[in-house]
Backbone as ProteinMPNN parsed JSONL, in Angstrom:
{"seq_chain_A": "XXXXXXXXXXXXXXXXXXXXXXXXXXXXXXXXXXXXXXXXXXXXXXXXXXXXXXXXXXXXXXXXXXXXXXXXXXXXXXXXXXXXXXXXXXXXXXXXXXXXXXXXXXXXXXXXXXXXXXXXXXXXXXXXXXXXXXXXXXXXXXXXXXXXXXXXXXXXXXXXXXXXXXXXXXXXXXXXXXXXXXXXXXXXXXXXXXXXXXXXXXXXXXXXXXX", "coords_chain_A": {"N_chain_A": [[97.055, 128.488, 106.816], [98.341, 127.258, 104.753], [98.758, 126.764, 101.319], [97.174, 124.933, 98.856], [96.761, 123.637, 95.535], [94.149, 124.903, 93.474], [91.01, 123.811, 91.986], [91.436, 121.156, 89.627], [93.845, 120.024, 90.216], [93.98, 117.386, 90.09], [95.237, 114.327, 88.606], [97.895, 114.836, 88.789], [101.412, 114.137, 89.105], [102.528, 111.828, 91.59], [104.635, 112.791, 92.956], [104.352, 115.483, 93.163], [101.74, 115.973, 93.874], [101.028, 116.141, 96.55], [102.302, 118.334, 97.441], [102.655, 121.265, 99.383], [102.52, 124.737, 100.163], [103.446, 127.279, 102.362], [102.993, 130.65, 102.89], [105.509, 132.76, 104.053], [105.905, 135.319, 106.576], [103.283, 136.149, 106.48], [101.526, 137.845, 107.872], [102.69, 140.371, 107.569], [102.569, 140.685, 104.786], [99.785, 140.784, 104.574], [99.279, 143.178, 105.896], [100.468, 145.051, 104.173], [98.903, 144.493, 101.932], [96.377, 145.358, 102.69], [96.721, 148.094, 102.539], [97.299, 148.346, 99.904], [99.55, 147.029, 98.149], [102.661, 148.188, 96.882], [105.278, 147.787, 94.56], [108.555, 148.633, 93.78], [109.865, 149.203, 90.553], [112.798, 149.309, 88.628], [115.208, 150.522, 86.215], [117.633, 149.228, 86.528], [116.855, 147.11, 88.079], [115.104, 146.016, 90.933], [114.917, 144.639, 94.188], [112.254, 142.743, 95.727], [110.184, 143.836, 98.427], [107.853, 143.124, 100.897], [110.03, 140.228, 100.91], [109.49, 137.406, 98.803], [108.763, 134.47, 100.33], [108.581, 131.041, 101.154], [107.415, 128.15, 102.999], [107.869, 124.807, 102.505], [106.09, 121.693, 102.186], [105.317, 118.17, 101.959], [106.781, 117.208, 99.782], [108.624, 114.713, 97.892], [111.263, 113.467, 99.626], [113.549, 112.436, 98.371], [113.424, 113.017, 95.718], [114.172, 115.157, 92.877], [113.678, 118.66, 92.545], [112.719, 121.641, 90.837], [112.372, 125.031, 91.584], [110.412, 127.848, 90.839], [109.375, 131.192, 89.848], [106.776, 133.239, 88.465], [105.111, 136.136, 87.085], [101.914, 137.359, 86.758], [99.714, 139.492, 84.907], [97.047, 141.128, 86.599], [94.817, 142.161, 85.482], [93.485, 143.869, 82.554], [94.21, 146.538, 82.589], [95.692, 149.83, 82.943], [96.862, 151.933, 85.576], [96.344, 154.908, 87.629], [97.375, 156.931, 90.353], [95.245, 158.486, 92.593], [95.749, 161.176, 94.436], [94.138, 162.809, 96.038], [92.092, 161.183, 96.883], [93.445, 159.078, 97.832], [93.638, 156.63, 96.394], [93.705, 154.018, 93.886], [93.016, 154.421, 90.465], [91.484, 153.182, 87.521], [93.035, 153.798, 84.419], [92.735, 153.526, 81.696], [93.507, 151.196, 78.974], [95.684, 148.347, 79.4], [99.252, 148.538, 78.894], [101.098, 147.067, 76.121], [101.845, 143.67, 76.821], [104.638, 142.971, 78.901], [107.704, 141.163, 78.157], [107.197, 137.802, 78.967], [108.662, 136.337, 81.712], [110.45, 133.904, 83.682], [111.635, 133.273, 86.991], [114.129, 131.361, 88.189], [114.731, 129.662, 91.198], [117.918, 130.01, 92.607], [119.075, 127.739, 93.81], [118.087, 125.586, 92.502], [118.34, 122.584, 90.47], [117.18, 120.769, 93.393], [117.069, 118.351, 96.081], [113.95, 117.196, 97.432], [114.065, 116.979, 100.212], [115.962, 118.893, 100.923], [114.732, 121.295, 100.107], [112.562, 121.312, 101.85], [113.71, 121.59, 104.272], [114.426, 124.146, 105.082], [113.284, 127.594, 105.112], [112.265, 128.743, 101.968], [113.607, 131.256, 100.097], [113.073, 133.888, 97.863], [115.078, 135.898, 97.432], [116.859, 136.855, 95.595], [115.562, 137.665, 93.404], [114.717, 140.159, 91.053], [112.908, 143.085, 90.055], [112.188, 144.787, 87.055], [111.674, 147.597, 84.802], [112.719, 147.718, 82.399], [112.485, 146.992, 79.169], [114.377, 145.884, 77.548], [116.036, 144.474, 79.142], [118.862, 142.509, 79.973], [119.651, 140.986, 82.055], [118.185, 138.999, 83.081], [116.172, 139.709, 84.804], [112.825, 140.055, 86.167], [110.487, 141.422, 84.023], [108.316, 144.111, 84.208], [105.397, 146.153, 83.649], [105.178, 149.475, 84.657], [102.713, 150.908, 86.843], [100.822, 148.941, 86.575], [98.955, 146.056, 87.661], [99.92, 143.092, 89.407], [100.096, 139.522, 89.951], [102.094, 137.494, 91.804], [103.284, 134.206, 91.082], [104.023, 130.942, 92.237], [105.903, 128.061, 91.539], [106.299, 124.568, 91.759], [108.352, 122.176, 90.456], [108.692, 118.904, 89.502], [111.594, 117.14, 88.749], [111.634, 115.101, 86.262], [112.978, 111.975, 85.714], [112.512, 110.311, 83.573], [112.986, 109.315, 80.16], [111.232, 110.245, 78.205], [110.149, 112.507, 79.362], [108.988, 114.97, 78.727], [106.485, 114.422, 77.797], [104.985, 114.189, 80.031], [104.931, 116.605, 81.203], [102.842, 118.356, 82.013], [101.876, 117.082, 84.215], [103.8, 117.221, 86.101], [104.192, 119.455, 87.692], [103.253, 121.861, 90.219], [101.292, 124.617, 91.107], [101.163, 127.702, 92.948], [99.327, 130.406, 94.285], [99.192, 133.34, 96.14], [96.827, 135.463, 97.192], [97.273, 137.704, 98.801], [99.729, 138.639, 98.063], [99.582, 140.192, 95.83], [100.356, 143.07, 93.822], [100.977, 146.544, 92.922], [102.969, 147.654, 90.312], [105.413, 150.143, 90.45], [107.302, 153.164, 89.747], [107.97, 154.909, 91.662], [107.006, 155.187, 95.056], [103.556, 155.675, 95.588], [101.506, 155.828, 97.496], [101.767, 157.232, 100.586], [101.592, 155.871, 102.952], [102.377, 153.316, 102.359], [105.085, 153.758, 101.87], [105.879, 154.474, 104.494], [105.345, 152.084, 105.88], [107.074, 150.32, 104.593], [109.567, 151.417, 105.302], [109.429, 151.123, 108.063], [109.35, 148.367, 108.398], [111.317, 147.137, 106.897], [114.498, 145.967, 107.226], [116.583, 146.797, 105.627], [116.016, 149.296, 104.794], [117.194, 151.313, 106.099], [118.656, 153.467, 105.138], [116.706, 155.194, 104.125], [115.552, 156.041, 106.515], [117.606, 157.501, 107.589], [117.656, 159.616, 105.972], [118.889, 159.272, 103.572], [118.351, 159.084, 100.194], [118.597, 156.8, 98.618], [118.234, 153.519, 99.312]], "CA_chain_A": [[97.916, 129.315, 105.982], [98.981, 126.462, 103.696], [98.012, 126.843, 100.059], [97.276, 123.855, 97.88], [96.282, 124.154, 94.261], [92.697, 124.898, 93.359], [90.474, 122.727, 91.165], [92.273, 120.791, 88.496], [95.136, 119.48, 90.61], [93.921, 115.951, 89.852], [96.06, 113.901, 87.488], [99.282, 115.253, 88.982], [102.373, 113.125, 89.528], [102.463, 111.684, 93.046], [105.747, 113.519, 93.578], [103.958, 116.884, 93.407], [100.314, 116.163, 94.202], [100.856, 116.444, 97.975], [103.094, 119.52, 97.778], [101.936, 122.412, 99.952], [103.405, 125.875, 100.404], [102.92, 128.285, 103.288], [103.637, 131.95, 102.718], [106.128, 133.303, 105.262], [105.601, 136.734, 106.844], [101.924, 136.361, 105.982], [100.931, 139.004, 108.532], [103.239, 141.582, 106.954], [101.955, 140.776, 103.458], [98.392, 141.221, 104.78], [99.315, 144.593, 106.256], [100.698, 145.783, 102.921], [97.774, 144.267, 101.03], [95.261, 146.224, 103.116], [97.011, 149.449, 102.06], [97.49, 148.281, 98.458], [101.0, 146.867, 98.026], [103.38, 148.73, 95.724], [106.647, 147.301, 94.408], [109.351, 149.5, 92.903], [110.6, 148.636, 89.416], [113.807, 150.257, 88.145], [115.931, 150.059, 85.029], [118.686, 148.293, 86.956], [116.259, 145.988, 88.795], [114.958, 146.254, 92.375], [114.392, 143.479, 94.914], [110.929, 142.907, 96.323], [109.974, 143.813, 99.865], [108.445, 141.946, 101.517], [110.599, 139.178, 100.064], [108.609, 136.245, 98.666], [109.351, 133.317, 101.019], [107.605, 129.986, 101.446], [107.818, 126.921, 103.672], [107.298, 123.715, 101.72], [105.881, 120.37, 102.777], [104.682, 117.217, 101.056], [107.614, 116.784, 98.65], [109.362, 113.469, 98.058], [112.586, 113.907, 100.09], [114.642, 111.942, 97.534], [113.245, 113.445, 94.325], [114.711, 116.486, 92.548], [112.681, 119.662, 92.183], [113.1, 123.003, 90.447], [111.394, 126.011, 92.055], [110.468, 129.069, 90.042], [108.273, 132.144, 89.986], [106.457, 134.156, 87.384], [104.215, 137.214, 87.506], [100.884, 137.513, 85.731], [98.877, 140.692, 85.074], [95.769, 140.841, 87.263], [93.729, 142.621, 84.622], [93.979, 144.475, 81.311], [94.148, 147.987, 82.781], [96.781, 150.555, 83.598], [96.269, 152.697, 86.669], [97.002, 156.105, 88.132], [97.061, 157.114, 91.774], [94.559, 159.75, 92.88], [96.225, 161.551, 95.767], [93.077, 163.424, 96.847], [91.271, 160.126, 97.492], [94.372, 157.998, 98.244], [93.179, 155.372, 95.79], [94.111, 153.75, 92.507], [91.921, 154.489, 89.501], [91.813, 152.677, 86.188], [93.356, 154.942, 83.547], [92.843, 153.063, 80.314], [93.894, 149.807, 78.74], [97.059, 147.997, 79.746], [100.287, 148.599, 77.865], [101.399, 145.712, 75.622], [102.448, 142.856, 77.879], [106.098, 142.863, 78.921], [108.103, 139.77, 77.887], [106.946, 136.905, 80.092], [109.884, 135.677, 82.164], [110.372, 133.173, 84.941], [112.838, 133.369, 87.812], [114.438, 130.082, 88.827], [115.473, 129.774, 92.442], [119.299, 129.638, 92.247], [119.464, 126.426, 94.337], [117.45, 124.551, 91.669], [117.441, 121.651, 91.159], [117.637, 120.231, 94.672], [116.198, 117.297, 96.624], [112.809, 117.625, 98.235], [114.477, 117.101, 101.613], [116.647, 120.179, 101.102], [113.748, 122.374, 99.994], [111.651, 121.321, 103.011], [114.486, 121.749, 105.514], [114.458, 125.541, 105.517], [112.41, 128.502, 104.369], [112.759, 129.051, 100.616], [113.522, 132.703, 99.926], [113.386, 134.399, 96.523], [115.654, 137.217, 97.696], [117.703, 137.295, 94.477], [114.666, 138.083, 92.325], [114.61, 141.611, 90.891], [111.876, 143.582, 89.14], [112.663, 145.892, 86.219], [110.755, 148.078, 83.77], [113.543, 147.826, 81.192], [112.038, 145.951, 78.231], [115.56, 145.3, 76.897], [116.888, 143.928, 80.205], [119.538, 141.257, 79.627], [120.152, 140.402, 83.302], [117.277, 137.938, 83.528], [115.204, 140.199, 85.785], [111.413, 140.002, 85.782], [110.115, 142.695, 83.387], [106.93, 144.484, 84.476], [104.98, 147.5, 83.263], [104.813, 150.322, 85.783], [101.293, 151.285, 86.954], [99.996, 147.768, 86.281], [98.83, 145.177, 88.827], [100.44, 141.744, 89.155], [99.995, 138.433, 90.925], [103.208, 136.533, 91.762], [102.925, 132.773, 91.158], [105.137, 130.096, 92.654], [105.736, 126.747, 90.916], [107.166, 123.456, 92.157], [108.442, 121.301, 89.281], [109.416, 117.652, 89.704], [112.53, 116.831, 87.66], [111.268, 113.733, 85.876], [114.138, 111.341, 85.081], [112.14, 109.487, 82.414], [113.528, 109.829, 78.901], [110.169, 110.972, 77.485], [109.512, 113.268, 80.442], [108.186, 116.113, 78.266], [105.101, 113.962, 77.617], [104.282, 114.26, 81.325], [105.244, 117.912, 81.788], [101.672, 118.958, 82.66], [101.609, 116.377, 85.471], [104.976, 117.254, 86.968], [104.36, 120.703, 88.438], [102.119, 122.348, 90.993], [101.413, 126.079, 91.198], [100.559, 128.323, 94.125], [99.151, 131.857, 94.245], [98.714, 133.903, 97.397], [96.213, 136.746, 96.812], [97.8, 138.828, 99.588], [101.004, 139.107, 97.503], [99.348, 141.031, 94.648], [100.923, 144.409, 93.998], [101.06, 147.486, 91.81], [104.354, 147.999, 89.967], [105.556, 151.606, 90.4], [108.695, 153.634, 89.709], [108.133, 155.605, 92.939], [105.824, 154.903, 95.872], [102.484, 156.653, 95.444], [100.789, 155.908, 98.771], [102.8, 157.515, 101.597], [101.526, 154.87, 104.031], [103.221, 152.202, 101.901], [106.465, 154.184, 102.153], [106.11, 154.395, 105.934], [105.374, 150.684, 106.301], [108.31, 149.73, 104.061], [110.681, 151.89, 106.127], [109.291, 150.584, 109.414], [109.455, 146.907, 108.478], [112.418, 146.625, 106.081], [115.778, 146.259, 107.88], [117.515, 147.375, 104.662], [115.574, 150.645, 104.427], [117.812, 152.214, 107.058], [119.058, 154.666, 104.414], [115.556, 156.085, 104.093], [115.356, 156.614, 107.842], [118.673, 158.468, 107.847], [117.542, 160.7, 105.008], [119.584, 158.94, 102.326], [117.236, 158.699, 99.303], [118.78, 155.491, 97.943], [118.544, 152.539, 100.36]], "C_chain_A": [[98.617, 128.54, 104.884], [98.119, 126.53, 102.455], [98.242, 125.579, 99.25], [96.784, 124.421, 96.573], [94.77, 124.038, 94.24], [92.222, 123.714, 92.534], [91.433, 122.397, 90.029], [93.632, 120.266, 88.912], [95.121, 117.951, 90.52], [94.819, 115.593, 88.681], [97.5, 114.329, 87.611], [100.13, 114.065, 89.429], [102.372, 113.047, 91.054], [103.597, 112.434, 93.739], [105.422, 114.991, 93.792], [102.544, 117.022, 93.96], [100.092, 116.504, 95.677], [101.624, 117.701, 98.401], [102.187, 120.622, 98.322], [102.959, 123.498, 100.248], [102.717, 126.85, 101.345], [103.707, 129.571, 103.101], [104.211, 132.419, 104.05], [105.804, 134.794, 105.377], [104.203, 137.095, 106.342], [101.265, 137.595, 106.583], [101.387, 140.316, 107.91], [102.656, 141.779, 105.559], [100.516, 141.288, 103.571], [98.324, 142.719, 105.065], [99.516, 145.461, 105.012], [99.479, 145.686, 102.011], [96.59, 145.164, 101.387], [95.464, 147.657, 102.624], [97.086, 149.509, 100.537], [98.983, 148.236, 98.149], [101.539, 147.496, 96.751], [104.784, 148.151, 95.73], [107.368, 148.186, 93.398], [109.976, 148.682, 91.776], [111.58, 149.715, 88.937], [114.488, 149.668, 86.917], [116.96, 148.997, 85.402], [118.126, 147.051, 87.646], [116.252, 146.233, 90.29], [114.374, 145.001, 93.023], [113.035, 143.8, 95.523], [111.042, 143.023, 97.841], [108.499, 144.008, 100.129], [109.024, 140.964, 100.482], [109.608, 138.019, 99.995], [109.327, 135.032, 99.262], [108.258, 132.305, 101.327], [108.255, 128.853, 102.238], [107.102, 125.793, 102.962], [107.108, 122.453, 102.55], [105.307, 119.463, 101.698], [105.476, 116.826, 99.832], [108.208, 115.411, 98.938], [110.795, 113.857, 98.439], [113.719, 113.539, 99.133], [114.534, 112.378, 96.074], [113.831, 114.838, 94.13], [113.583, 117.414, 92.102], [113.359, 120.964, 91.774], [111.994, 123.918, 90.966], [111.535, 127.282, 91.236], [109.255, 129.945, 90.289], [108.023, 132.853, 88.666], [105.409, 135.137, 87.899], [103.196, 137.43, 86.407], [100.065, 138.778, 85.984], [97.535, 140.304, 85.696], [94.584, 141.254, 86.41], [94.34, 143.274, 83.382], [93.929, 145.995, 81.389], [95.5, 148.548, 83.218], [96.123, 151.505, 84.587], [96.989, 154.017, 86.88], [96.554, 156.262, 89.583], [96.436, 158.484, 91.981], [94.904, 160.161, 94.306], [95.108, 162.123, 96.647], [92.203, 162.373, 97.523], [92.114, 158.951, 97.976], [93.932, 156.649, 97.689], [93.673, 155.257, 94.349], [92.889, 153.765, 91.6], [92.385, 153.913, 88.169], [92.005, 153.868, 85.258], [93.566, 154.472, 82.118], [93.314, 151.626, 80.226], [95.362, 149.59, 79.072], [97.995, 148.243, 78.573], [100.49, 147.192, 77.317], [102.18, 144.936, 76.678], [103.97, 142.844, 77.748], [106.471, 141.413, 78.637], [107.931, 138.902, 79.122], [108.226, 136.169, 80.478], [109.606, 134.887, 83.435], [111.7, 133.358, 85.673], [113.023, 132.03, 88.511], [115.161, 130.338, 90.142], [116.887, 129.254, 92.195], [119.751, 128.283, 92.791], [118.877, 125.273, 93.512], [118.467, 123.9, 90.739], [118.05, 121.19, 92.485], [116.626, 119.189, 95.148], [115.056, 117.903, 97.433], [113.191, 117.847, 99.683], [115.135, 118.453, 101.873], [115.66, 121.336, 101.066], [112.887, 122.468, 101.25], [112.369, 121.661, 104.312], [114.455, 123.19, 106.016], [113.457, 126.353, 104.706], [113.055, 128.808, 103.02], [112.521, 130.529, 100.352], [113.926, 133.105, 98.512], [113.993, 135.798, 96.646], [116.587, 137.7, 96.601], [116.869, 137.873, 93.33], [114.593, 139.616, 92.266], [113.567, 141.957, 89.83], [112.428, 144.769, 88.367], [111.545, 146.362, 85.296], [111.507, 148.272, 82.452], [113.201, 146.676, 80.243], [113.214, 145.245, 77.559], [116.516, 144.681, 77.914], [117.538, 142.621, 79.766], [120.17, 140.613, 80.868], [119.244, 139.288, 83.828], [116.273, 138.385, 84.573], [113.78, 140.047, 85.24], [111.0, 141.381, 85.249], [108.622, 142.964, 83.604], [106.661, 145.89, 83.952], [104.616, 148.28, 84.519], [103.337, 150.709, 85.691], [100.36, 150.176, 86.463], [100.012, 146.849, 87.5], [99.24, 143.747, 88.467], [100.172, 140.789, 90.316], [101.231, 137.541, 90.785], [102.659, 135.105, 91.834], [104.189, 131.964, 91.445], [104.877, 128.682, 92.121], [106.777, 125.758, 91.435], [107.17, 122.466, 91.002], [109.298, 120.08, 89.625], [110.309, 117.388, 88.493], [112.375, 115.351, 87.324], [112.437, 113.067, 85.149], [113.804, 110.511, 83.84], [112.593, 110.14, 81.106], [112.489, 110.656, 78.136], [109.409, 111.888, 78.438], [108.641, 114.42, 79.93], [106.731, 115.722, 78.033], [104.285, 114.156, 78.896], [104.426, 115.63, 81.985], [104.067, 118.497, 82.565], [101.353, 118.31, 84.002], [102.673, 116.647, 86.53], [105.183, 118.575, 87.709], [103.097, 121.016, 89.221], [102.347, 123.833, 91.249], [100.643, 126.619, 92.397], [100.481, 129.828, 93.925], [98.612, 132.299, 95.592], [98.166, 135.293, 97.089], [96.8, 137.933, 97.568], [99.147, 139.336, 99.075], [100.821, 139.929, 96.22], [99.919, 142.421, 94.889], [100.788, 145.238, 92.729], [102.542, 147.775, 91.555], [104.431, 149.515, 89.795], [107.033, 151.971, 90.263], [109.004, 154.478, 90.946], [106.868, 155.336, 93.748], [104.819, 156.044, 95.753], [101.779, 156.891, 96.784], [101.809, 156.09, 99.892], [102.76, 156.508, 102.738], [102.309, 153.607, 103.662], [104.685, 152.532, 102.187], [106.78, 154.019, 103.63], [106.233, 152.949, 106.4], [106.637, 149.998, 105.794], [109.492, 150.124, 104.941], [110.632, 151.231, 107.504], [109.615, 149.089, 109.489], [110.614, 146.318, 107.698], [113.752, 146.982, 106.737], [116.779, 146.932, 106.943], [117.129, 148.79, 104.256], [116.164, 151.692, 105.355], [118.213, 153.545, 106.392], [117.934, 155.68, 104.331], [115.437, 156.818, 105.43], [116.392, 157.7, 108.137], [118.669, 159.606, 106.834], [118.317, 160.466, 103.728], [118.527, 158.432, 101.355], [117.388, 157.309, 98.695], [119.163, 154.431, 98.976], [119.628, 151.574, 99.92]], "O_chain_A": [[99.418, 129.116, 104.147], [96.9, 126.373, 102.524], [99.385, 125.202, 98.991], [96.42, 125.595, 96.515], [94.188, 123.181, 94.905], [92.94, 122.724, 92.393], [92.151, 123.267, 89.536], [94.499, 120.075, 88.06], [96.116, 117.296, 90.832], [95.134, 116.448, 87.854], [98.264, 114.209, 86.654], [99.635, 113.12, 90.045], [102.234, 114.064, 91.733], [103.544, 112.685, 94.943], [106.134, 115.681, 94.522], [102.184, 118.085, 94.465], [99.069, 117.096, 96.02], [101.601, 118.084, 99.57], [101.104, 120.877, 97.796], [104.118, 123.211, 100.547], [101.554, 127.204, 101.151], [104.937, 129.573, 103.147], [103.502, 132.474, 105.055], [105.47, 135.444, 104.386], [103.971, 138.198, 105.845], [100.535, 138.311, 105.897], [100.601, 141.248, 107.742], [102.292, 142.894, 105.184], [100.079, 142.117, 102.772], [97.455, 143.431, 104.562], [98.831, 146.466, 104.82], [99.073, 146.672, 101.396], [95.889, 145.666, 100.508], [94.495, 148.355, 102.325], [96.955, 150.58, 99.945], [99.608, 149.27, 97.915], [100.952, 147.357, 95.678], [105.409, 148.036, 96.784], [106.861, 148.452, 92.308], [110.541, 147.613, 92.006], [111.225, 150.891, 88.853], [114.361, 148.479, 86.623], [117.138, 148.005, 84.696], [118.829, 146.051, 87.786], [117.272, 146.616, 90.862], [113.458, 144.38, 92.484], [112.709, 144.955, 95.795], [111.893, 142.385, 98.461], [107.923, 144.976, 99.632], [108.563, 140.89, 99.343], [108.964, 137.684, 100.989], [110.372, 134.616, 98.761], [107.148, 132.671, 101.713], [109.462, 128.626, 102.162], [105.879, 125.81, 102.827], [107.86, 122.183, 103.486], [104.864, 119.933, 100.65], [104.939, 116.187, 98.928], [108.285, 114.994, 100.094], [111.477, 114.513, 97.652], [114.733, 114.234, 99.076], [115.446, 112.137, 95.284], [113.971, 115.604, 95.083], [112.666, 117.012, 91.386], [114.414, 121.333, 92.29], [110.812, 123.615, 90.807], [112.648, 127.737, 90.97], [108.251, 129.511, 90.854], [108.933, 133.041, 87.859], [104.89, 134.987, 89.005], [103.561, 137.657, 85.254], [99.754, 139.102, 87.13], [96.962, 139.271, 85.353], [93.474, 140.755, 86.594], [95.554, 143.239, 83.184], [93.645, 146.667, 80.398], [96.334, 147.841, 83.783], [94.948, 151.84, 84.441], [98.095, 154.226, 86.381], [95.49, 155.783, 89.977], [97.007, 159.507, 91.603], [94.414, 159.569, 95.267], [95.127, 161.942, 97.865], [91.64, 162.616, 98.59], [91.583, 157.954, 98.466], [93.862, 155.656, 98.414], [94.007, 156.246, 93.696], [91.853, 153.189, 91.931], [93.521, 154.126, 87.744], [91.236, 154.829, 85.299], [94.456, 154.954, 81.417], [93.496, 150.937, 81.23], [96.173, 150.516, 79.033], [97.592, 148.169, 77.412], [100.104, 146.219, 77.965], [103.063, 145.481, 77.341], [104.518, 142.726, 76.652], [105.653, 140.518, 78.847], [108.45, 139.219, 80.193], [108.806, 135.458, 79.658], [108.653, 135.164, 84.163], [112.744, 133.57, 85.056], [112.191, 131.615, 89.317], [116.095, 131.137, 90.197], [117.051, 128.172, 91.632], [120.723, 127.722, 92.284], [119.148, 124.108, 93.802], [119.374, 124.58, 90.258], [119.266, 121.218, 92.672], [115.487, 119.148, 94.684], [115.185, 118.971, 98.031], [112.71, 118.783, 100.321], [114.901, 119.08, 102.906], [115.734, 122.25, 101.888], [112.52, 123.564, 101.673], [111.738, 121.978, 105.32], [114.458, 123.433, 107.223], [112.865, 125.862, 103.745], [114.249, 129.096, 102.946], [111.384, 131.0, 100.378], [114.986, 132.713, 98.024], [113.5, 136.757, 96.052], [117.065, 138.833, 96.657], [117.403, 138.49, 92.408], [114.429, 140.281, 93.289], [113.373, 141.231, 88.855], [113.059, 145.654, 88.944], [110.591, 145.629, 85.035], [111.006, 148.9, 81.519], [113.58, 145.53, 80.483], [113.064, 144.132, 77.057], [117.67, 144.396, 77.593], [116.865, 141.728, 79.25], [121.094, 139.807, 80.76], [119.502, 138.71, 84.883], [115.591, 137.554, 85.172], [113.562, 139.927, 84.035], [111.148, 142.387, 85.944], [107.774, 142.151, 83.233], [107.573, 146.708, 83.828], [103.838, 147.806, 85.347], [102.782, 150.822, 84.598], [99.253, 150.442, 85.995], [100.965, 146.859, 88.279], [98.949, 143.258, 87.376], [100.043, 141.187, 91.474], [101.403, 136.895, 89.751], [101.696, 134.832, 92.551], [105.273, 132.274, 90.951], [103.765, 128.167, 92.237], [107.963, 126.068, 91.537], [106.116, 121.969, 90.607], [110.467, 120.205, 89.99], [109.844, 117.408, 87.353], [112.91, 114.477, 88.006], [112.848, 113.533, 84.087], [114.706, 110.058, 83.134], [112.582, 111.364, 80.973], [112.832, 111.65, 77.496], [108.19, 112.032, 78.341], [107.68, 114.814, 80.59], [105.842, 116.573, 78.065], [103.061, 114.273, 78.854], [104.095, 115.807, 83.158], [104.251, 119.064, 83.642], [100.656, 118.894, 84.831], [102.479, 116.344, 87.708], [106.244, 118.79, 88.294], [102.017, 120.504, 88.925], [103.458, 124.254, 91.57], [99.618, 126.071, 92.803], [101.433, 130.454, 93.461], [97.679, 131.696, 96.123], [98.929, 136.204, 96.764], [96.828, 139.047, 97.045], [99.662, 140.336, 99.573], [101.807, 140.32, 95.594], [99.961, 142.894, 96.025], [100.528, 144.728, 91.639], [103.28, 148.103, 92.484], [103.618, 150.105, 89.083], [107.909, 151.183, 90.62], [110.171, 154.734, 91.245], [105.776, 155.265, 93.184], [105.181, 157.219, 95.81], [101.496, 158.033, 97.148], [102.63, 155.204, 100.128], [103.764, 156.303, 103.42], [102.836, 152.915, 104.533], [105.432, 151.69, 102.684], [107.83, 153.483, 103.984], [107.103, 152.618, 107.206], [107.213, 149.173, 106.503], [110.322, 149.283, 105.289], [111.662, 150.829, 108.045], [110.095, 148.603, 110.513], [110.883, 145.122, 107.813], [114.11, 148.157, 106.804], [117.724, 147.57, 107.407], [117.83, 149.421, 103.464], [115.692, 152.828, 105.395], [118.119, 154.608, 107.005], [118.165, 156.883, 104.451], [115.248, 158.034, 105.479], [116.111, 158.677, 108.83], [119.562, 160.454, 106.835], [118.399, 161.356, 102.882], [117.86, 157.441, 101.652], [116.393, 156.704, 98.296], [120.291, 154.434, 99.469], [120.008, 150.685, 100.681]]}, "name": "protein", "num_of_chains": 1, "seq": "XXXXXXXXXXXXXXXXXXXXXXXXXXXXXXXXXXXXXXXXXXXXXXXXXXXXXXXXXXXXXXXXXXXXXXXXXXXXXXXXXXXXXXXXXXXXXXXXXXXXXXXXXXXXXXXXXXXXXXXXXXXXXXXXXXXXXXXXXXXXXXXXXXXXXXXXXXXXXXXXXXXXXXXXXXXXXXXXXXXXXXXXXXXXXXXXXXXXXXXXXXXXXXXXXXX"}
């Protein structure tokens, strides 16, 4: 369950070349992925569930690292949900790409030892469909598919560190975390699984529409 980087991880700084990340709650992500994960985006910003969490290994305990995430479109299509077949269908070309943003883990920068000591949770990250968002949330287009990416960046103390920027990070993608951005859940089985597995969805269970 540990993900290293694919081809092309050669030439990386020794402080990141051995970094590995294991996706937490992998079984739950798999369960959602089999149904076709949907993540709600709202104007105000909505947290992801499952939360993106990783366990890190292979960092230099004494070096400083910044952890961040970004989200890349999986294709150039927009989709619609066909209720009669319970499936997503391509419905034309993608909308113009939303402004590309990154979300820095709020504990960044921190020593490798600290990052490896506990599970790293991106529970502050919020998804929005507001193109004019000024809260720093990740902006996504609804009815488009995305792949979250996780990046470990070594904070290089050298004065000319920007020359080595390409060597100082390592990226991880977990295919089971792909999702469709939606303003309301389309697949009722996704709704059921979210309610069943999200401790914060209690409001749904009690009939309160806003968890």
